[in-house]
PDB file of C-alpha atoms in Angstrom:
ATOM      1  CA  UNK L1060      -7.572 -48.138   9.311  1.00 69.00           C
ATOM      2  CA  UNK L1061      -5.742 -48.409  12.628  1.00 88.00           C
ATOM      3  CA  UNK L1062      -2.629 -46.271  12.375  1.00 95.00           C
ATOM      4  CA  UNK L1063       0.808 -47.713  13.051  1.00 98.00           C
ATOM      5  CA  UNK L1064       2.373 -46.204  16.176  1.00 98.00           C
ATOM      6  CA  UNK L1065       5.888 -45.066  15.248  1.00 98.00           C
ATOM      7  CA  UNK L1066       8.688 -43.884  17.543  1.00 98.00           C
ATOM      8  CA  UNK L1067      11.095 -41.912  15.332  1.00 98.00           C
ATOM      9  CA  UNK L1068      14.877 -42.024  16.060  1.00 98.00           C
ATOM     10  CA  UNK L1069      16.728 -39.479  13.916  1.00 96.00           C
ATOM     11  CA  UNK L1070      19.145 -36.575  13.557  1.00 94.00           C
ATOM     12  CA  UNK L1071      16.480 -34.758  11.512  1.00 93.00           C
ATOM     13  CA  UNK L1072      18.604 -33.786   8.550  1.00 92.00           C
ATOM     14  CA  UNK L1073      17.149 -33.351   5.060  1.00 94.00           C
ATOM     15  CA  UNK L1074      15.967 -36.851   4.184  1.00 93.00           C
ATOM     16  CA  UNK L1075      15.040 -37.570   7.809  1.00 95.00           C
ATOM     17  CA  UNK L1076      12.796 -34.499   7.815  1.00 95.00           C
ATOM     18  CA  UNK L1077      11.268 -35.657   4.534  1.00 96.00           C
ATOM     19  CA  UNK L1078      10.465 -38.978   6.194  1.00 97.00           C
ATOM     20  CA  UNK L1079       8.817 -37.054   9.028  1.00 97.00           C
ATOM     21  CA  UNK L1080       6.786 -34.983   6.565  1.00 96.00           C
ATOM     22  CA  UNK L1081       5.681 -38.168   4.800  1.00 97.00           C
ATOM     23  CA  UNK L1082       4.600 -39.654   8.138  1.00 96.00           C
ATOM     24  CA  UNK L1083       2.723 -36.448   8.958  1.00 95.00           C
ATOM     25  CA  UNK L1084       0.663 -36.676   5.757  1.00 95.00           C
ATOM     26  CA  UNK L1085       0.261 -40.460   5.897  1.00 96.00           C
ATOM     27  CA  UNK L1086      -3.050 -42.004   6.902  1.00 94.00           C
ATOM     28  CA  UNK L1087      -1.182 -45.144   8.009  1.00 96.00           C
ATOM     29  CA  UNK L1088       1.313 -43.665  10.464  1.00 97.00           C
ATOM     30  CA  UNK L1089       0.933 -41.942  13.806  1.00 97.00           C
ATOM     31  CA  UNK L1090       4.130 -40.408  15.182  1.00 98.00           C
ATOM     32  CA  UNK L1091       4.110 -41.058  18.923  1.00 98.00           C
ATOM     33  CA  UNK L1092       7.600 -39.848  19.875  1.00 98.00           C
ATOM     34  CA  UNK L1093      10.841 -38.336  18.575  1.00 98.00           C
ATOM     35  CA  UNK L1094      14.360 -39.255  19.703  1.00 98.00           C
ATOM     36  CA  UNK L1095      16.782 -36.545  18.577  1.00 96.00           C
ATOM     37  CA  UNK L1096      20.344 -37.804  18.027  1.00 96.00           C
ATOM     38  CA  UNK L1097      23.645 -36.536  16.722  1.00 96.00           C
ATOM     39  CA  UNK L1098      24.313 -37.562  13.133  1.00 95.00           C
ATOM     40  CA  UNK L1099      24.689 -35.465  10.027  1.00 92.00           C
ATOM     41  CA  UNK L1100      24.133 -32.562  12.417  1.00 92.00           C
ATOM     42  CA  UNK L1101      24.602 -32.185  16.174  1.00 93.00           C
ATOM     43  CA  UNK L1102      22.002 -33.286  18.698  1.00 94.00           C
ATOM     44  CA  UNK L1103      21.346 -29.617  19.473  1.00 92.00           C
ATOM     45  CA  UNK L1104      20.453 -28.972  15.835  1.00 92.00           C
ATOM     46  CA  UNK L1105      18.362 -32.153  15.749  1.00 94.00           C
ATOM     47  CA  UNK L1106      16.372 -31.012  18.805  1.00 93.00           C
ATOM     48  CA  UNK L1107      15.799 -27.626  17.218  1.00 93.00           C
ATOM     49  CA  UNK L1108      14.649 -29.233  13.971  1.00 94.00           C
ATOM     50  CA  UNK L1109      12.145 -31.410  15.820  1.00 94.00           C
ATOM     51  CA  UNK L1110      10.740 -28.326  17.542  1.00 93.00           C
ATOM     52  CA  UNK L1111      10.553 -26.615  14.154  1.00 93.00           C
ATOM     53  CA  UNK L1112       8.690 -29.634  12.752  1.00 94.00           C
ATOM     54  CA  UNK L1113       6.257 -29.513  15.667  1.00 94.00           C
ATOM     55  CA  UNK L1114       5.728 -25.795  15.169  1.00 92.00           C
ATOM     56  CA  UNK L1115       4.841 -26.289  11.503  1.00 91.00           C
ATOM     57  CA  UNK L1116       2.634 -29.341  11.994  1.00 93.00           C
ATOM     58  CA  UNK L1117       1.040 -28.424  15.309  1.00 93.00           C
ATOM     59  CA  UNK L1118       1.732 -31.856  16.826  1.00 93.00           C
ATOM     60  CA  UNK L1119       2.950 -30.490  20.147  1.00 93.00           C
ATOM     61  CA  UNK L1120       1.494 -33.409  22.116  1.00 94.00           C
ATOM     62  CA  UNK L1121       4.146 -35.819  20.803  1.00 96.00           C
ATOM     63  CA  UNK L1122       7.044 -36.191  23.296  1.00 96.00           C
ATOM     64  CA  UNK L1123      10.622 -35.353  22.297  1.00 96.00           C
ATOM     65  CA  UNK L1124      13.573 -37.180  23.876  1.00 96.00           C
ATOM     66  CA  UNK L1125      17.222 -36.193  23.919  1.00 95.00           C
ATOM     67  CA  UNK L1126      19.289 -38.988  22.409  1.00 97.00           C
ATOM     68  CA  UNK L1127      23.006 -39.600  22.030  1.00 97.00           C
ATOM     69  CA  UNK L1128      25.543 -36.796  21.651  1.00 96.00           C
ATOM     70  CA  UNK L1129      28.509 -38.949  20.593  1.00 97.00           C
ATOM     71  CA  UNK L1130      28.986 -42.533  19.349  1.00 97.00           C
ATOM     72  CA  UNK L1131      29.962 -45.480  21.536  1.00 96.00           C
ATOM     73  CA  UNK L1132      33.398 -45.293  19.960  1.00 94.00           C
ATOM     74  CA  UNK L1133      34.009 -42.152  22.031  1.00 95.00           C
ATOM     75  CA  UNK L1134      35.158 -40.274  18.946  1.00 94.00           C
ATOM     76  CA  UNK L1135      33.862 -36.827  18.059  1.00 95.00           C
ATOM     77  CA  UNK L1136      31.048 -37.006  15.488  1.00 94.00           C
ATOM     78  CA  UNK L1137      31.647 -35.788  11.951  1.00 92.00           C
ATOM     79  CA  UNK L1138      28.887 -33.498  10.660  1.00 93.00           C
ATOM     80  CA  UNK L1139      28.009 -32.865   7.005  1.00 89.00           C
ATOM     81  CA  UNK L1140      26.760 -29.284   6.515  1.00 89.00           C
ATOM     82  CA  UNK L1141      27.791 -29.373   2.863  1.00 91.00           C
ATOM     83  CA  UNK L1142      25.160 -32.097   2.301  1.00 91.00           C
ATOM     84  CA  UNK L1143      22.437 -31.204   4.792  1.00 91.00           C
ATOM     85  CA  UNK L1144      23.016 -27.499   5.300  1.00 92.00           C
ATOM     86  CA  UNK L1145      24.296 -25.571   8.333  1.00 91.00           C
ATOM     87  CA  UNK L1146      21.346 -26.615  10.505  1.00 91.00           C
ATOM     88  CA  UNK L1147      20.431 -29.864   8.740  1.00 92.00           C
ATOM     89  CA  UNK L1148      17.563 -28.525   6.629  1.00 95.00           C
ATOM     90  CA  UNK L1149      19.382 -27.342   3.530  1.00 94.00           C
ATOM     91  CA  UNK L1150      19.150 -23.545   3.294  1.00 94.00           C
ATOM     92  CA  UNK L1151      16.492 -23.350   6.032  1.00 94.00           C
ATOM     93  CA  UNK L1152      17.706 -22.200   9.463  1.00 90.00           C
ATOM     94  CA  UNK L1153      14.959 -22.264  12.104  1.00 89.00           C
ATOM     95  CA  UNK L1154      15.177 -19.429  14.601  1.00 80.00           C
ATOM     96  CA  UNK L1155      13.989 -21.298  17.641  1.00 69.00           C
ATOM     97  CA  UNK L1156      15.157 -21.661  21.201  1.00 59.00           C
ATOM     98  CA  UNK L1157      15.527 -25.240  22.350  1.00 57.00           C
ATOM     99  CA  UNK L1158      16.426 -26.849  25.629  1.00 58.00           C
ATOM    100  CA  UNK L1159      19.714 -28.260  24.408  1.00 59.00           C
ATOM    101  CA  UNK L1160      20.408 -29.998  27.711  1.00 66.00           C
ATOM    102  CA  UNK L1161      17.310 -32.199  27.389  1.00 81.00           C
ATOM    103  CA  UNK L1162      18.138 -35.374  29.346  1.00 89.00           C
ATOM    104  CA  UNK L1163      14.976 -37.459  29.517  1.00 95.00           C
ATOM    105  CA  UNK L1164      16.153 -40.542  27.644  1.00 96.00           C
ATOM    106  CA  UNK L1165      14.748 -43.040  30.165  1.00 96.00           C
ATOM    107  CA  UNK L1166      11.242 -41.642  29.545  1.00 97.00           C
ATOM    108  CA  UNK L1167      11.231 -43.457  26.194  1.00 98.00           C
ATOM    109  CA  UNK L1168      10.085 -46.417  28.280  1.00 98.00           C
ATOM    110  CA  UNK L1169       6.799 -44.603  28.940  1.00 98.00           C
ATOM    111  CA  UNK L1170       6.074 -44.631  25.205  1.00 98.00           C
ATOM    112  CA  UNK L1171       6.927 -48.326  24.934  1.00 98.00           C
ATOM    113  CA  UNK L1172       4.627 -49.121  27.878  1.00 98.00           C
ATOM    114  CA  UNK L1173       1.814 -47.010  26.464  1.00 98.00           C
ATOM    115  CA  UNK L1174       1.923 -48.790  23.098  1.00 98.00           C
ATOM    116  CA  UNK L1175       3.082 -52.182  24.306  1.00 97.00           C
ATOM    117  CA  UNK L1176       3.234 -54.816  21.548  1.00 96.00           C
ATOM    118  CA  UNK L1177       2.094 -52.345  18.870  1.00 98.00           C
ATOM    119  CA  UNK L1178       4.969 -49.843  18.821  1.00 98.00           C
ATOM    120  CA  UNK L1179       7.201 -49.697  15.749  1.00 98.00           C
ATOM    121  CA  UNK L1180      10.662 -48.157  16.117  1.00 98.00           C
ATOM    122  CA  UNK L1181      11.881 -46.349  13.022  1.00 98.00           C
ATOM    123  CA  UNK L1182      15.567 -45.439  12.994  1.00 98.00           C
ATOM    124  CA  UNK L1183      16.696 -43.020  10.285  1.00 97.00           C
ATOM    125  CA  UNK L1184      20.114 -42.170  11.700  1.00 96.00           C
ATOM    126  CA  UNK L1185      23.007 -43.405  13.805  1.00 98.00           C
ATOM    127  CA  UNK L1186      22.222 -46.373  16.025  1.00 98.00           C
ATOM    128  CA  UNK L1187      23.855 -45.200  19.264  1.00 98.00           C
ATOM    129  CA  UNK L1188      20.617 -44.393  21.100  1.00 98.00           C
ATOM    130  CA  UNK L1189      18.857 -47.546  19.936  1.00 98.00           C
ATOM    131  CA  UNK L1190      21.817 -49.666  21.065  1.00 98.00           C
ATOM    132  CA  UNK L1191      21.673 -47.926  24.439  1.00 98.00           C
ATOM    133  CA  UNK L1192      18.023 -48.926  24.798  1.00 98.00           C
ATOM    134  CA  UNK L1193      18.961 -52.574  24.288  1.00 98.00           C
ATOM    135  CA  UNK L1194      21.810 -52.304  26.792  1.00 97.00           C
ATOM    136  CA  UNK L1195      19.817 -50.564  29.529  1.00 97.00           C
ATOM    137  CA  UNK L1196      16.299 -51.909  28.986  1.00 98.00           C
ATOM    138  CA  UNK L1197      16.438 -55.356  27.354  1.00 97.00           C
ATOM    139  CA  UNK L1198      13.144 -56.522  28.888  1.00 97.00           C
ATOM    140  CA  UNK L1199      11.367 -53.336  27.863  1.00 98.00           C
ATOM    141  CA  UNK L1200      12.572 -53.741  24.282  1.00 98.00           C
ATOM    142  CA  UNK L1201      10.832 -57.122  24.112  1.00 98.00           C
ATOM    143  CA  UNK L1202       7.551 -55.182  24.154  1.00 98.00           C
ATOM    144  CA  UNK L1203       8.328 -53.491  20.815  1.00 98.00           C
ATOM    145  CA  UNK L1204       6.390 -54.893  17.844  1.00 98.00           C
ATOM    146  CA  UNK L1205       8.799 -54.021  15.047  1.00 98.00           C
ATOM    147  CA  UNK L1206      12.031 -52.226  14.159  1.00 98.00           C
ATOM    148  CA  UNK L1207      12.721 -50.613  10.789  1.00 98.00           C
ATOM    149  CA  UNK L1208      16.042 -48.925  10.116  1.00 98.00           C
ATOM    150  CA  UNK L1209      17.741 -47.169   7.231  1.00 98.00           C
ATOM    151  CA  UNK L1210      21.365 -48.185   7.107  1.00 98.00           C
ATOM    152  CA  UNK L1211      24.021 -50.452   5.716  1.00 98.00           C
ATOM    153  CA  UNK L1212      25.379 -51.380   2.316  1.00 98.00           C
ATOM    154  CA  UNK L1213      25.436 -55.129   1.769  1.00 98.00           C
ATOM    155  CA  UNK L1214      25.652 -55.770  -1.967  1.00 96.00           C
ATOM    156  CA  UNK L1215      26.249 -52.167  -2.924  1.00 97.00           C
ATOM    157  CA  UNK L1216      29.120 -49.660  -2.505  1.00 97.00           C
ATOM    158  CA  UNK L1217      29.080 -47.517   0.617  1.00 97.00           C
ATOM    159  CA  UNK L1218      28.650 -43.752   0.718  1.00 95.00           C
ATOM    160  CA  UNK L1219      31.376 -42.944   3.277  1.00 96.00           C
ATOM    161  CA  UNK L1220      33.960 -45.548   2.270  1.00 97.00           C
ATOM    162  CA  UNK L1221      33.902 -48.046  -0.614  1.00 97.00           C
ATOM    163  CA  UNK L1222      32.147 -50.539   1.680  1.00 98.00           C
ATOM    164  CA  UNK L1223      30.491 -48.593   4.508  1.00 98.00           C
ATOM    165  CA  UNK L1224      27.259 -46.582   4.766  1.00 98.00           C
ATOM    166  CA  UNK L1225      27.106 -43.462   6.957  1.00 96.00           C
ATOM    167  CA  UNK L1226      24.672 -44.577   9.688  1.00 97.00           C
ATOM    168  CA  UNK L1227      26.669 -47.757  10.290  1.00 98.00           C
ATOM    169  CA  UNK L1228      30.142 -46.307   9.770  1.00 98.00           C
ATOM    170  CA  UNK L1229      29.578 -43.513  12.299  1.00 97.00           C
ATOM    171  CA  UNK L1230      29.064 -46.019  15.123  1.00 98.00           C
ATOM    172  CA  UNK L1231      29.616 -49.627  14.004  1.00 98.00           C
ATOM    173  CA  UNK L1232      29.835 -50.764  17.623  1.00 98.00           C
ATOM    174  CA  UNK L1233      26.289 -49.570  18.254  1.00 98.00           C
ATOM    175  CA  UNK L1234      25.066 -51.047  14.970  1.00 98.00           C
ATOM    176  CA  UNK L1235      26.579 -54.424  15.790  1.00 98.00           C
ATOM    177  CA  UNK L1236      25.008 -54.382  19.257  1.00 98.00           C
ATOM    178  CA  UNK L1237      21.600 -53.664  17.774  1.00 98.00           C
ATOM    179  CA  UNK L1238      21.967 -56.587  15.352  1.00 98.00           C
ATOM    180  CA  UNK L1239      23.062 -58.902  18.155  1.00 98.00           C
ATOM    181  CA  UNK L1240      20.696 -57.847  20.940  1.00 98.00           C
ATOM    182  CA  UNK L1241      17.391 -57.308  19.153  1.00 98.00           C
ATOM    183  CA  UNK L1242      14.898 -60.011  20.221  1.00 96.00           C
ATOM    184  CA  UNK L1243      13.056 -59.586  16.915  1.00 98.00           C
ATOM    185  CA  UNK L1244      14.226 -59.572  13.312  1.00 98.00           C
ATOM    186  CA  UNK L1245      14.957 -56.028  12.156  1.00 98.00           C
ATOM    187  CA  UNK L1246      13.792 -54.738   8.785  1.00 98.00           C
ATOM    188  CA  UNK L1247      17.010 -53.267   7.371  1.00 98.00           C
ATOM    189  CA  UNK L1248      16.632 -50.815   4.485  1.00 98.00           C
ATOM    190  CA  UNK L1249      20.157 -50.449   3.037  1.00 98.00           C
ATOM    191  CA  UNK L1250      21.731 -48.366   0.287  1.00 98.00           C
ATOM    192  CA  UNK L1251      21.228 -51.411  -1.945  1.00 98.00           C
ATOM    193  CA  UNK L1252      17.649 -50.180  -2.464  1.00 98.00           C
ATOM    194  CA  UNK L1253      17.500 -46.596  -1.175  1.00 98.00           C
ATOM    195  CA  UNK L1254      19.978 -45.352  -3.777  1.00 96.00           C
ATOM    196  CA  UNK L1255      17.304 -46.126  -6.376  1.00 97.00           C
ATOM    197  CA  UNK L1256      14.539 -44.273  -4.474  1.00 97.00           C
ATOM    198  CA  UNK L1257      14.945 -41.194  -6.649  1.00 96.00           C
ATOM    199  CA  UNK L1258      12.838 -38.037  -6.634  1.00 96.00           C
ATOM    200  CA  UNK L1259      13.550 -36.193  -9.876  1.00 96.00           C
ATOM    201  CA  UNK L1260      13.572 -32.378 -10.086  1.00 96.00           C
ATOM    202  CA  UNK L1261      10.366 -32.632 -12.149  1.00 96.00           C
ATOM    203  CA  UNK L1262       8.569 -34.497  -9.355  1.00 95.00           C
ATOM    204  CA  UNK L1263       9.894 -32.057  -6.757  1.00 96.00           C
ATOM    205  CA  UNK L1264       8.635 -29.108  -8.812  1.00 96.00           C
ATOM    206  CA  UNK L1265       5.258 -30.804  -9.189  1.00 94.00           C
ATOM    207  CA  UNK L1266       5.013 -31.145  -5.421  1.00 94.00           C
ATOM    208  CA  UNK L1267       6.100 -27.551  -4.902  1.00 94.00           C
ATOM    209  CA  UNK L1268       3.417 -26.268  -7.272  1.00 95.00           C
ATOM    210  CA  UNK L1269       0.805 -28.210  -5.326  1.00 93.00           C
ATOM    211  CA  UNK L1270       1.954 -26.827  -1.975  1.00 93.00           C
ATOM    212  CA  UNK L1271       2.164 -23.282  -3.309  1.00 92.00           C
ATOM    213  CA  UNK L1272      -1.431 -23.484  -4.531  1.00 92.00           C
ATOM    214  CA  UNK L1273      -2.671 -24.992  -1.266  1.00 90.00           C
ATOM    215  CA  UNK L1274      -0.435 -22.696   0.825  1.00 90.00           C
ATOM    216  CA  UNK L1275       0.748 -25.689   2.850  1.00 90.00           C
ATOM    217  CA  UNK L1276       3.767 -24.545   4.886  1.00 90.00           C
ATOM    218  CA  UNK L1277       4.878 -28.082   5.762  1.00 91.00           C
ATOM    219  CA  UNK L1278       5.030 -29.147   2.132  1.00 92.00           C
ATOM    220  CA  UNK L1279       6.766 -25.946   1.093  1.00 92.00           C
ATOM    221  CA  UNK L1280       9.862 -27.145   2.964  1.00 93.00           C
ATOM    222  CA  UNK L1281      10.390 -29.992   0.525  1.00 95.00           C
ATOM    223  CA  UNK L1282      11.748 -28.218  -2.564  1.00 96.00           C
ATOM    224  CA  UNK L1283      14.413 -26.008  -0.908  1.00 96.00           C
ATOM    225  CA  UNK L1284      15.682 -28.946   1.148  1.00 96.00           C
ATOM    226  CA  UNK L1285      15.831 -31.385  -1.771  1.00 96.00           C
ATOM    227  CA  UNK L1286      17.327 -28.811  -4.128  1.00 96.00           C
ATOM    228  CA  UNK L1287      20.164 -28.139  -1.667  1.00 95.00           C
ATOM    229  CA  UNK L1288      20.677 -31.883  -1.157  1.00 93.00           C
ATOM    230  CA  UNK L1289      20.554 -32.665  -4.889  1.00 95.00           C
ATOM    231  CA  UNK L1290      22.986 -29.900  -5.824  1.00 94.00           C
ATOM    232  CA  UNK L1291      25.666 -31.472  -3.618  1.00 93.00           C
ATOM    233  CA  UNK L1292      25.175 -34.988  -4.956  1.00 90.00           C
ATOM    234  CA  UNK L1293      24.958 -33.752  -8.541  1.00 92.00           C
ATOM    235  CA  UNK L1294      28.429 -32.247  -8.145  1.00 92.00           C
ATOM    236  CA  UNK L1295      29.704 -35.563  -6.818  1.00 91.00           C
ATOM    237  CA  UNK L1296      27.988 -37.565  -9.563  1.00 93.00           C
ATOM    238  CA  UNK L1297      27.051 -35.519 -12.673  1.00 94.00           C
ATOM    239  CA  UNK L1298      25.089 -38.489 -14.060  1.00 94.00           C
ATOM    240  CA  UNK L1299      22.589 -38.360 -11.192  1.00 93.00           C
ATOM    241  CA  UNK L1300      19.029 -37.721 -12.447  1.00 95.00           C
ATOM    242  CA  UNK L1301      17.448 -37.027  -9.054  1.00 95.00           C
ATOM    243  CA  UNK L1302      17.810 -37.154  -5.289  1.00 94.00           C
ATOM    244  CA  UNK L1303      17.914 -40.533  -3.536  1.00 94.00           C
ATOM    245  CA  UNK L1304      15.643 -39.957  -0.528  1.00 95.00           C
ATOM    246  CA  UNK L1305      16.901 -42.758   1.695  1.00 97.00           C
ATOM    247  CA  UNK L1306      14.851 -42.178   4.844  1.00 97.00           C
ATOM    248  CA  UNK L1307      11.637 -41.389   2.999  1.00 97.00           C
ATOM    249  CA  UNK L1308      11.919 -44.755   1.274  1.00 98.00           C
ATOM    250  CA  UNK L1309      12.696 -46.466   4.582  1.00 98.00           C
ATOM    251  CA  UNK L1310       9.594 -45.097   6.302  1.00 98.00           C
ATOM    252  CA  UNK L1311       7.497 -46.014   3.235  1.00 98.00           C
ATOM    253  CA  UNK L1312       8.619 -49.614   3.809  1.00 98.00           C
ATOM    254  CA  UNK L1313       6.465 -49.681   6.965  1.00 98.00           C
ATOM    255  CA  UNK L1314       3.337 -49.344   4.822  1.00 96.00           C
ATOM    256  CA  UNK L1315       1.145 -52.386   4.281  1.00 95.00           C
ATOM    257  CA  UNK L1316       1.035 -51.398   0.609  1.00 94.00           C
ATOM    258  CA  UNK L1317       4.796 -51.153   0.056  1.00 97.00           C
ATOM    259  CA  UNK L1318       6.060 -53.638  -2.523  1.00 98.00           C
ATOM    260  CA  UNK L1319       9.522 -54.585  -1.254  1.00 98.00           C
ATOM    261  CA  UNK L1320      11.294 -57.930  -1.388  1.00 98.00           C
ATOM    262  CA  UNK L1321      13.077 -58.794   1.862  1.00 98.00           C
ATOM    263  CA  UNK L1322      15.451 -61.716   2.355  1.00 98.00           C
ATOM    264  CA  UNK L1323      16.368 -63.247   5.696  1.00 98.00           C
ATOM    265  CA  UNK L1324      20.129 -63.587   6.142  1.00 98.00           C
ATOM    266  CA  UNK L1325      22.653 -63.622   8.998  1.00 98.00           C
ATOM    267  CA  UNK L1326      24.032 -60.114   9.621  1.00 98.00           C
ATOM    268  CA  UNK L1327      27.180 -58.774  11.243  1.00 98.00           C
ATOM    269  CA  UNK L1328      28.906 -55.366  11.319  1.00 98.00           C
ATOM    270  CA  UNK L1329      32.673 -55.157  10.946  1.00 97.00           C
ATOM    271  CA  UNK L1330      34.215 -53.232  13.859  1.00 96.00           C
ATOM    272  CA  UNK L1331      37.835 -54.077  13.081  1.00 94.00           C
ATOM    273  CA  UNK L1332      39.827 -50.972  12.222  1.00 93.00           C
ATOM    274  CA  UNK L1333      40.949 -50.916   8.622  1.00 96.00           C
ATOM    275  CA  UNK L1334      39.468 -50.683   5.148  1.00 97.00           C
ATOM    276  CA  UNK L1335      36.476 -52.844   6.129  1.00 97.00           C
ATOM    277  CA  UNK L1336      35.597 -50.772   9.231  1.00 98.00           C
ATOM    278  CA  UNK L1337      31.826 -50.241   9.360  1.00 98.00           C
ATOM    279  CA  UNK L1338      31.070 -52.697   6.591  1.00 98.00           C
ATOM    280  CA  UNK L1339      27.685 -54.426   6.761  1.00 98.00           C
ATOM    281  CA  UNK L1340      28.110 -58.148   6.248  1.00 98.00           C
ATOM    282  CA  UNK L1341      25.294 -60.423   5.155  1.00 98.00           C
ATOM    283  CA  UNK L1342      25.592 -64.126   4.460  1.00 98.00           C
ATOM    284  CA  UNK L1343      23.721 -64.411   1.161  1.00 97.00           C
ATOM    285  CA  UNK L1344      25.115 -67.834   0.281  1.00 96.00           C
ATOM    286  CA  UNK L1345      22.545 -70.287  -1.037  1.00 93.00           C
ATOM    287  CA  UNK L1346      23.577 -73.089   1.240  1.00 92.00           C
ATOM    288  CA  UNK L1347      22.462 -74.640   4.505  1.00 91.00           C
ATOM    289  CA  UNK L1348      25.867 -73.747   5.928  1.00 92.00           C
ATOM    290  CA  UNK L1349      25.408 -70.167   7.154  1.00 96.00           C
ATOM    291  CA  UNK L1350      27.397 -67.909   9.447  1.00 97.00           C
ATOM    292  CA  UNK L1351      26.236 -68.094  13.099  1.00 97.00           C
ATOM    293  CA  UNK L1352      25.132 -64.448  13.160  1.00 98.00           C
ATOM    294  CA  UNK L1353      21.675 -63.096  14.062  1.00 98.00           C
ATOM    295  CA  UNK L1354      19.234 -63.269  11.156  1.00 98.00           C
ATOM    296  CA  UNK L1355      17.429 -60.112   9.997  1.00 98.00           C
ATOM    297  CA  UNK L1356      15.235 -58.985   7.083  1.00 98.00           C
ATOM    298  CA  UNK L1357      17.208 -57.113   4.397  1.00 98.00           C
ATOM    299  CA  UNK L1358      15.461 -55.189   1.615  1.00 98.00           C
ATOM    300  CA  UNK L1359      16.762 -56.190  -1.809  1.00 98.00           C
ATOM    301  CA  UNK L1360      14.264 -55.094  -4.470  1.00 98.00           C
ATOM    302  CA  UNK L1361      11.230 -52.821  -4.741  1.00 98.00           C
ATOM    303  CA  UNK L1362       8.584 -51.545  -7.117  1.00 98.00           C
ATOM    304  CA  UNK L1363       9.789 -48.034  -8.014  1.00 98.00           C
ATOM    305  CA  UNK L1364       6.639 -47.017  -9.893  1.00 98.00           C
ATOM    306  CA  UNK L1365       4.465 -47.953  -6.923  1.00 98.00           C
ATOM    307  CA  UNK L1366       6.831 -46.159  -4.526  1.00 98.00           C
ATOM    308  CA  UNK L1367       6.611 -42.897  -6.481  1.00 97.00           C
ATOM    309  CA  UNK L1368       2.844 -43.226  -6.950  1.00 97.00           C
ATOM    310  CA  UNK L1369       2.170 -43.767  -3.255  1.00 97.00           C
ATOM    311  CA  UNK L1370       4.623 -41.083  -2.113  1.00 96.00           C
ATOM    312  CA  UNK L1371       3.081 -38.461  -4.425  1.00 96.00           C
ATOM    313  CA  UNK L1372      -0.455 -39.475  -3.420  1.00 96.00           C
ATOM    314  CA  UNK L1373       0.439 -39.286   0.262  1.00 96.00           C
ATOM    315  CA  UNK L1374       2.297 -35.994   0.082  1.00 94.00           C
ATOM    316  CA  UNK L1375      -0.484 -34.302  -1.905  1.00 92.00           C
ATOM    317  CA  UNK L1376      -3.362 -35.627   0.180  1.00 86.00           C
ATOM    318  CA  UNK L1377      -5.531 -33.141   2.046  1.00 70.00           C
ATOM    319  CA  UNK L1378      -4.417 -33.256   5.678  1.00 69.00           C
ATOM    320  CA  UNK L1379      -7.415 -33.700   7.972  1.00 57.00           C
TER     321      UNK L1379
END
């Protein structure tokens, strides 16, 4: 099987790191670059977490790029240590030195050139850096094969406001630019589906037992991160039976074996200040009269049993 070449944009918080761990174990995905952005944690923490990931996995030959520090709105980012932990990895705090002033953003083009017409961009966080790529390098971005992103809440409540999801709400200007400027249809994986991508404590414990027996240090990160993450959300919603792992589900959607229903609809992001700020709008009307917005693929339904089966099989596979 020829592996999919994936350039990973992220702030490398809990569920982002879980997506990276999934990609590391996957026989379908080859990580060919990391873009570390601000998000649930600062860019400095994101860079450190990438270095920590490289240290654990040994994939030092994959380039790391410094992404955005603040959103296009110019406002100071809001971080969420109560959800993702003080460094973004739950209770885990890597003691690593990183070059926090890393300013090599334009070198992302080298990765696009190297994997021209086969590169897949996976965005697990804020869209500021990806929007910047479209603004600065529109011709280069035409050489990208596919774009998958976790973000938005179309027919579901938001998780920051009643209507807005965090990745979009934190920089709706960037998100709207990405929707408008992308020369290809984006696969959007919104809260509509990711909120159902639950890993129960029983499944997490099963994974932890496996990694303890195999002494796999990468896998041993999973339980403490998810437990920290779940404890916060359980306090917010006592009825919750497990952790929704948004970014892990989103990177699973890249798989040829993923069973997800996508619908093509016009998409727009609300940037008007007010209660609807950051809302993801999709024209789902069953009529030939549609809004004149760019059309993208939006995930609406998925096979949960298959998702869990494939995630467990991937995460417990023997890494060659």
